[in-house]
C-alpha atoms as a PDB file:
ATOM      1  CA  MET A   1      -2.442  11.768   5.161  1.00  0.00           C
ATOM      2  CA  PHE A   2      -3.738  11.878   1.621  1.00  0.00           C
ATOM      3  CA  ALA A   3      -4.619   8.795  -0.400  1.00  0.00           C
ATOM      4  CA  THR A   4      -4.540   9.344  -4.152  1.00  0.00           C
ATOM      5  CA  THR A   5      -3.848   7.102  -7.105  1.00  0.00           C
ATOM      6  CA  ALA A   6      -0.963   7.657  -9.493  1.00  0.00           C
ATOM      7  CA  MET A   7       0.809   5.068 -11.637  1.00  0.00           C
ATOM      8  CA  ARG A   8       0.295   1.386 -12.330  1.00  0.00           C
ATOM      9  CA  ARG A   9       2.964  -1.213 -12.914  1.00  0.00           C
ATOM     10  CA  ASP A  10       3.386  -4.435 -14.871  1.00  0.00           C
ATOM     11  CA  ILE A  11       6.057  -6.671 -13.341  1.00  0.00           C
ATOM     12  CA  GLY A  12       4.902 -10.160 -14.316  1.00  0.00           C
ATOM     13  CA  LYS A  13       4.366 -12.758 -11.579  1.00  0.00           C
ATOM     14  CA  GLY A  14       4.150 -11.863  -7.908  1.00  0.00           C
ATOM     15  CA  ALA A  15       1.812 -11.464  -4.969  1.00  0.00           C
ATOM     16  CA  ALA A  16      -1.867 -11.145  -5.819  1.00  0.00           C
ATOM     17  CA  LEU A  17      -2.204  -8.103  -3.575  1.00  0.00           C
ATOM     18  CA  PHE A  18       0.778  -6.416  -5.206  1.00  0.00           C
ATOM     19  CA  HIS A  19      -0.701  -6.938  -8.662  1.00  0.00           C
ATOM     20  CA  ALA A  20      -4.100  -5.694  -7.503  1.00  0.00           C
ATOM     21  CA  SER A  21      -2.534  -2.501  -6.153  1.00  0.00           C
ATOM     22  CA  VAL A  22      -1.722   0.954  -7.371  1.00  0.00           C
ATOM     23  CA  GLN A  23       1.779   2.124  -6.491  1.00  0.00           C
ATOM     24  CA  ASP A  24       1.431   5.769  -5.572  1.00  0.00           C
ATOM     25  CA  ILE A  25       4.077   8.495  -5.450  1.00  0.00           C
ATOM     26  CA  GLY A  26       1.844  10.948  -3.568  1.00  0.00           C
ATOM     27  CA  CYS A  27       0.145   8.752  -0.990  1.00  0.00           C
ATOM     28  CA  GLY A  28       1.163   8.963   2.660  1.00  0.00           C
ATOM     29  CA  ALA A  29      -0.164   5.518   3.658  1.00  0.00           C
ATOM     30  CA  HIS A  30      -0.393   1.920   2.499  1.00  0.00           C
ATOM     31  CA  ILE A  31      -4.058   0.948   2.096  1.00  0.00           C
ATOM     32  CA  CYS A  32      -5.564  -2.528   1.725  1.00  0.00           C
ATOM     33  CA  ASN A  33      -9.167  -3.623   1.199  1.00  0.00           C
ATOM     34  CA  ASP A  34      -8.705  -7.317   2.126  1.00  0.00           C
ATOM     35  CA  LEU A  35      -8.298  -8.384   5.779  1.00  0.00           C
ATOM     36  CA  GLN A  36      -7.301 -11.925   4.789  1.00  0.00           C
ATOM     37  CA  VAL A  37      -3.889 -10.852   3.430  1.00  0.00           C
ATOM     38  CA  MET A  38      -3.066  -8.905   6.574  1.00  0.00           C
ATOM     39  CA  ALA A  39      -0.922 -10.395   9.374  1.00  0.00           C
ATOM     40  CA  ARG A  40      -0.541  -8.833  12.852  1.00  0.00           C
ATOM     41  CA  SER A  41      -2.963  -6.047  13.644  1.00  0.00           C
ATOM     42  CA  ARG A  42      -4.084  -3.517  16.181  1.00  0.00           C
ATOM     43  CA  ARG A  43      -7.313  -1.581  16.504  1.00  0.00           C
ATOM     44  CA  LEU A  44      -7.171   2.160  16.102  1.00  0.00           C
ATOM     45  CA  SER A  45      -8.896   4.541  18.473  1.00  0.00           C
ATOM     46  CA  LYS A  46     -11.573   6.734  16.942  1.00  0.00           C
ATOM     47  CA  GLY A  47      -9.852   9.753  15.403  1.00  0.00           C
ATOM     48  CA  GLU A  48      -6.328   8.286  15.819  1.00  0.00           C
ATOM     49  CA  VAL A  49      -5.744   8.329  12.051  1.00  0.00           C
ATOM     50  CA  ASP A  50      -7.270  10.825   9.627  1.00  0.00           C
ATOM     51  CA  LEU A  51      -7.058   9.464   6.080  1.00  0.00           C
ATOM     52  CA  ARG A  52      -8.341  11.619   3.243  1.00  0.00           C
ATOM     53  CA  LEU A  53      -8.726  11.042  -0.455  1.00  0.00           C
ATOM     54  CA  GLY A  54      -7.231  13.419  -3.006  1.00  0.00           C
ATOM     55  CA  ASN A  55     -10.601  15.198  -3.178  1.00  0.00           C
ATOM     56  CA  GLY A  56     -10.453  15.881   0.587  1.00  0.00           C
ATOM     57  CA  LYS A  57     -13.121  13.319   1.507  1.00  0.00           C
ATOM     58  CA  ARG A  58     -12.448  11.434   4.771  1.00  0.00           C
ATOM     59  CA  VAL A  59     -12.119   7.663   4.761  1.00  0.00           C
ATOM     60  CA  ALA A  60     -12.738   5.647   7.940  1.00  0.00           C
ATOM     61  CA  THR A  61     -10.215   3.027   9.054  1.00  0.00           C
ATOM     62  CA  GLU A  62     -10.322   0.982  12.251  1.00  0.00           C
ATOM     63  CA  VAL A  63      -7.389  -1.403  11.866  1.00  0.00           C
ATOM     64  CA  VAL A  64      -3.701  -1.083  11.023  1.00  0.00           C
ATOM     65  CA  ARG A  65      -1.867  -4.270  10.099  1.00  0.00           C
ATOM     66  CA  LEU A  66       1.338  -5.762   8.801  1.00  0.00           C
ATOM     67  CA  VAL A  67       1.187  -7.128   5.245  1.00  0.00           C
ATOM     68  CA  HIS A  68       3.873  -9.413   3.800  1.00  0.00           C
ATOM     69  CA  LEU A  69       4.170  -9.240   0.010  1.00  0.00           C
ATOM     70  CA  VAL A  70       6.211 -11.867  -1.800  1.00  0.00           C
ATOM     71  CA  VAL A  71       6.554 -10.125  -5.144  1.00  0.00           C
ATOM     72  CA  SER A  72       8.858 -12.714  -6.725  1.00  0.00           C
ATOM     73  CA  ASP A  73      11.317 -15.425  -5.718  1.00  0.00           C
ATOM     74  CA  HIS A  74      13.847 -12.718  -4.830  1.00  0.00           C
ATOM     75  CA  VAL A  75      11.735  -9.776  -3.657  1.00  0.00           C
ATOM     76  CA  ARG A  76       9.735  -9.511  -0.428  1.00  0.00           C
ATOM     77  CA  ILE A  77       8.141  -6.293   0.818  1.00  0.00           C
ATOM     78  CA  ASP A  78       6.712  -5.795   4.317  1.00  0.00           C
ATOM     79  CA  LEU A  79       4.080  -3.083   4.567  1.00  0.00           C
ATOM     80  CA  LYS A  80       4.514  -2.306   8.273  1.00  0.00           C
ATOM     81  CA  GLU A  81       1.540   0.012   8.660  1.00  0.00           C
ATOM     82  CA  CYS A  82      -1.141  -0.874   6.164  1.00  0.00           C
ATOM     83  CA  TYR A  83      -4.570   0.596   6.840  1.00  0.00           C
ATOM     84  CA  TYR A  84      -7.628  -1.560   6.244  1.00  0.00           C
ATOM     85  CA  ILE A  85     -10.315   0.329   4.332  1.00  0.00           C
ATOM     86  CA  PRO A  86     -12.904  -2.133   2.980  1.00  0.00           C
ATOM     87  CA  ARG A  87     -14.615   0.469   0.785  1.00  0.00           C
ATOM     88  CA  MET A  88     -11.487   1.182  -1.276  1.00  0.00           C
ATOM     89  CA  ILE A  89     -11.717  -0.211  -4.796  1.00  0.00           C
ATOM     90  CA  GLN A  90      -7.922  -0.480  -5.205  1.00  0.00           C
ATOM     91  CA  ASN A  91      -5.164  -1.321  -2.760  1.00  0.00           C
ATOM     92  CA  ILE A  92      -2.540   1.435  -2.563  1.00  0.00           C
ATOM     93  CA  ILE A  93       1.171   1.008  -1.892  1.00  0.00           C
ATOM     94  CA  SER A  94       2.996   4.216  -0.972  1.00  0.00           C
ATOM     95  CA  ILE A  95       6.278   4.647  -2.874  1.00  0.00           C
ATOM     96  CA  PRO A  96       7.606   7.365  -0.480  1.00  0.00           C
ATOM     97  CA  ILE A  97       7.099   5.064   2.524  1.00  0.00           C
ATOM     98  CA  LEU A  98       8.903   2.187   0.784  1.00  0.00           C
ATOM     99  CA  ASP A  99      11.740   4.582  -0.083  1.00  0.00           C
ATOM    100  CA  ASN A 100      11.999   5.856   3.526  1.00  0.00           C
ATOM    101  CA  GLU A 101      12.148   2.241   4.768  1.00  0.00           C
ATOM    102  CA  GLY A 102      15.117   1.488   2.503  1.00  0.00           C
ATOM    103  CA  TYR A 103      13.464  -0.546  -0.245  1.00  0.00           C
ATOM    104  CA  GLU A 104      15.038  -0.263  -3.677  1.00  0.00           C
ATOM    105  CA  PHE A 105      13.020  -0.002  -6.854  1.00  0.00           C
ATOM    106  CA  SER A 106      13.012   1.413 -10.348  1.00  0.00           C
ATOM    107  CA  ILE A 107      10.312   3.306 -12.176  1.00  0.00           C
ATOM    108  CA  ILE A 108      10.724   2.826 -15.919  1.00  0.00           C
ATOM    109  CA  GLN A 109       8.150   4.102 -18.435  1.00  0.00           C
ATOM    110  CA  ASN A 110       5.540   4.471 -15.672  1.00  0.00           C
ATOM    111  CA  CYS A 111       6.085   0.886 -14.473  1.00  0.00           C
ATOM    112  CA  PHE A 112       7.178   0.125 -10.893  1.00  0.00           C
ATOM    113  CA  TYR A 113       9.871  -2.551 -10.453  1.00  0.00           C
ATOM    114  CA  PRO A 114      10.894  -3.520  -6.888  1.00  0.00           C
ATOM    115  CA  THR A 115      14.389  -5.012  -6.669  1.00  0.00           C
ATOM    116  CA  ALA A 116      16.051  -7.446  -4.278  1.00  0.00           C
END
């Protein structure tokens, strides 16, 4: 999987994690740098997941967790496999994964808008 950053969004109020994240059209994983927002978890075996940055550099992760994002009164997103990487500066939400899981959203003028 490759973790890269792409576009930012401005959707007003919502979950702190969502607003502190980059929504990425090229990333193959959800990535979070804060264990406190993560729900259920499981430890990964060494070498079970190989995450790499866009420059090819490997990034270590030991935990995969569920993250519930309440973006607004009408929109909730569950990141089913979110990898905890404490050294990441930005959280990353993968647009292709959300799309594959059936979430609906719009991208207008480089802004990401999840819908109910």
